[in-house]
């Protein structure tokens, strides 16, 4: 499967946003005196998975759009959701169980893609696509 330019571009946005919010989070840990290497490992695990999860979501949307029938597209999307959710659960459980990872520093970055999207909308960096008549594209 070929990765569409839009998937690459939006994943890059999410990666930059996740990195930015991860740096801020590490600064907060440092300022409250709780920063150590476990925070760094947790940030890398959680932030890395958050970006990967977003990329896999983009691939699932591509696969759904290319499906021969709506039913097969919906099935592909449901399967992707289930596998990505299972992987997230494994990441969180591993972060809790492993002594060299700070689990809050793993869990918090999992919301950074959503925070990045909200920040992009607030800053005017994201605008809904327009159709030929000038209105918003249907959702």
GROMACS .gro file of C-alpha atoms in nm:
model
  139
    1UNK     CA    1   0.000   0.000   0.000
    2UNK     CA    2   0.128   0.343  -0.094
    3UNK     CA    3   0.125   0.602   0.183
    4UNK     CA    4  -0.063   0.912   0.068
    5UNK     CA    5   0.099   1.254   0.095
    6UNK     CA    6  -0.178   1.371   0.328
    7UNK     CA    7  -0.106   1.083   0.568
    8UNK     CA    8   0.264   1.168   0.568
    9UNK     CA    9   0.198   1.541   0.614
   10UNK     CA   10  -0.051   1.499   0.899
   11UNK     CA   11   0.171   1.242   1.072
   12UNK     CA   12   0.456   1.495   1.052
   13UNK     CA   13   0.232   1.759   1.214
   14UNK     CA   14   0.140   1.516   1.490
   15UNK     CA   15   0.506   1.419   1.537
   16UNK     CA   16   0.617   1.781   1.574
   17UNK     CA   17   0.329   1.857   1.811
   18UNK     CA   18   0.392   1.546   2.020
   19UNK     CA   19   0.763   1.632   2.041
   20UNK     CA   20   0.680   1.989   2.147
   21UNK     CA   21   0.435   1.880   2.417
   22UNK     CA   22   0.677   1.606   2.531
   23UNK     CA   23   0.950   1.867   2.584
   24UNK     CA   24   0.707   2.081   2.783
   25UNK     CA   25   0.606   1.778   2.991
   26UNK     CA   26   0.970   1.695   3.064
   27UNK     CA   27   1.031   2.056   3.169
   28UNK     CA   28   0.739   2.031   3.410
   29UNK     CA   29   0.882   1.709   3.557
   30UNK     CA   30   1.217   1.887   3.590
   31UNK     CA   31   1.067   2.198   3.753
   32UNK     CA   32   0.881   1.995   4.015
   33UNK     CA   33   1.197   1.794   4.088
   34UNK     CA   34   1.069   1.460   3.958
   35UNK     CA   35   1.271   1.431   3.636
   36UNK     CA   36   1.506   1.137   3.590
   37UNK     CA   37   1.586   0.891   3.311
   38UNK     CA   38   1.265   0.695   3.375
   39UNK     CA   39   1.072   1.005   3.262
   40UNK     CA   40   1.275   1.022   2.942
   41UNK     CA   41   1.218   0.651   2.864
   42UNK     CA   42   0.848   0.687   2.938
   43UNK     CA   43   0.825   0.993   2.715
   44UNK     CA   44   0.999   0.814   2.429
   45UNK     CA   45   0.774   0.509   2.465
   46UNK     CA   46   0.446   0.700   2.499
   47UNK     CA   47   0.523   0.974   2.248
   48UNK     CA   48   0.665   0.731   1.995
   49UNK     CA   49   0.362   0.507   2.020
   50UNK     CA   50   0.125   0.806   1.999
   51UNK     CA   51   0.276   0.910   1.665
   52UNK     CA   52   0.284   0.550   1.538
   53UNK     CA   53  -0.080   0.505   1.642
   54UNK     CA   54  -0.179   0.817   1.446
   55UNK     CA   55   0.013   0.694   1.139
   56UNK     CA   56  -0.157   0.355   1.159
   57UNK     CA   57  -0.493   0.533   1.185
   58UNK     CA   58  -0.409   0.719   0.865
   59UNK     CA   59  -0.324   0.392   0.691
   60UNK     CA   60  -0.652   0.242   0.811
   61UNK     CA   61  -0.846   0.537   0.669
   62UNK     CA   62  -0.665   0.491   0.337
   63UNK     CA   63  -0.750   0.121   0.339
   64UNK     CA   64  -1.113   0.196   0.425
   65UNK     CA   65  -1.141   0.449   0.142
   66UNK     CA   66  -0.992   0.201  -0.106
   67UNK     CA   67  -1.213  -0.090   0.002
   68UNK     CA   68  -1.436  -0.233  -0.270
   69UNK     CA   69  -1.747  -0.214  -0.051
   70UNK     CA   70  -1.849  -0.001   0.246
   71UNK     CA   71  -1.883  -0.314   0.458
   72UNK     CA   72  -1.525  -0.421   0.389
   73UNK     CA   73  -1.406  -0.067   0.460
   74UNK     CA   74  -1.589  -0.060   0.791
   75UNK     CA   75  -1.447  -0.400   0.883
   76UNK     CA   76  -1.091  -0.280   0.806
   77UNK     CA   77  -1.143   0.028   1.023
   78UNK     CA   78  -1.286  -0.177   1.313
   79UNK     CA   79  -0.998  -0.423   1.292
   80UNK     CA   80  -0.744  -0.141   1.295
   81UNK     CA   81  -0.913   0.021   1.595
   82UNK     CA   82  -0.913  -0.306   1.788
   83UNK     CA   83  -0.546  -0.380   1.717
   84UNK     CA   84  -0.432  -0.024   1.792
   85UNK     CA   85  -0.628  -0.023   2.119
   86UNK     CA   86  -0.479  -0.358   2.218
   87UNK     CA   87  -0.128  -0.229   2.140
   88UNK     CA   88  -0.195   0.081   2.353
   89UNK     CA   89  -0.304  -0.138   2.643
   90UNK     CA   90   0.016  -0.343   2.612
   91UNK     CA   91   0.225  -0.023   2.612
   92UNK     CA   92   0.050   0.110   2.924
   93UNK     CA   93   0.078  -0.223   3.110
   94UNK     CA   94   0.447  -0.251   3.016
   95UNK     CA   95   0.509   0.104   3.138
   96UNK     CA   96   0.344   0.024   3.471
   97UNK     CA   97   0.532  -0.304   3.516
   98UNK     CA   98   0.882  -0.200   3.401
   99UNK     CA   99   1.085  -0.034   3.678
  100UNK     CA  100   1.295   0.179   3.441
  101UNK     CA  101   0.992   0.357   3.292
  102UNK     CA  102   0.786   0.631   3.456
  103UNK     CA  103   0.432   0.526   3.368
  104UNK     CA  104   0.272   0.874   3.388
  105UNK     CA  105   0.537   0.997   3.143
  106UNK     CA  106   0.423   0.717   2.910
  107UNK     CA  107   0.049   0.766   2.948
  108UNK     CA  108   0.036   1.147   2.923
  109UNK     CA  109   0.189   1.164   2.570
  110UNK     CA  110  -0.084   0.933   2.444
  111UNK     CA  111  -0.317   1.235   2.443
  112UNK     CA  112  -0.067   1.466   2.269
  113UNK     CA  113  -0.198   1.394   1.916
  114UNK     CA  114  -0.545   1.517   2.021
  115UNK     CA  115  -0.392   1.819   2.196
  116UNK     CA  116  -0.187   1.891   1.884
  117UNK     CA  117  -0.497   1.885   1.664
  118UNK     CA  118  -0.678   2.124   1.901
  119UNK     CA  119  -0.374   2.355   1.909
  120UNK     CA  120  -0.352   2.353   1.528
  121UNK     CA  121  -0.720   2.445   1.500
  122UNK     CA  122  -0.683   2.718   1.762
  123UNK     CA  123  -0.378   2.864   1.583
  124UNK     CA  124  -0.556   2.853   1.247
  125UNK     CA  125  -0.310   2.600   1.103
  126UNK     CA  126  -0.590   2.360   1.014
  127UNK     CA  127  -0.888   2.458   0.807
  128UNK     CA  128  -1.150   2.218   0.672
  129UNK     CA  129  -1.111   2.154   0.298
  130UNK     CA  130  -1.343   2.350   0.068
  131UNK     CA  131  -1.546   2.193  -0.206
  132UNK     CA  132  -1.580   2.345  -0.553
  133UNK     CA  133  -1.878   2.557  -0.449
  134UNK     CA  134  -1.682   2.712  -0.161
  135UNK     CA  135  -1.850   2.522   0.122
  136UNK     CA  136  -1.698   2.275   0.362
  137UNK     CA  137  -1.653   1.920   0.245
  138UNK     CA  138  -1.901   1.678   0.405
  139UNK     CA  139  -1.767   1.489   0.704
   0.00000   0.00000   0.00000
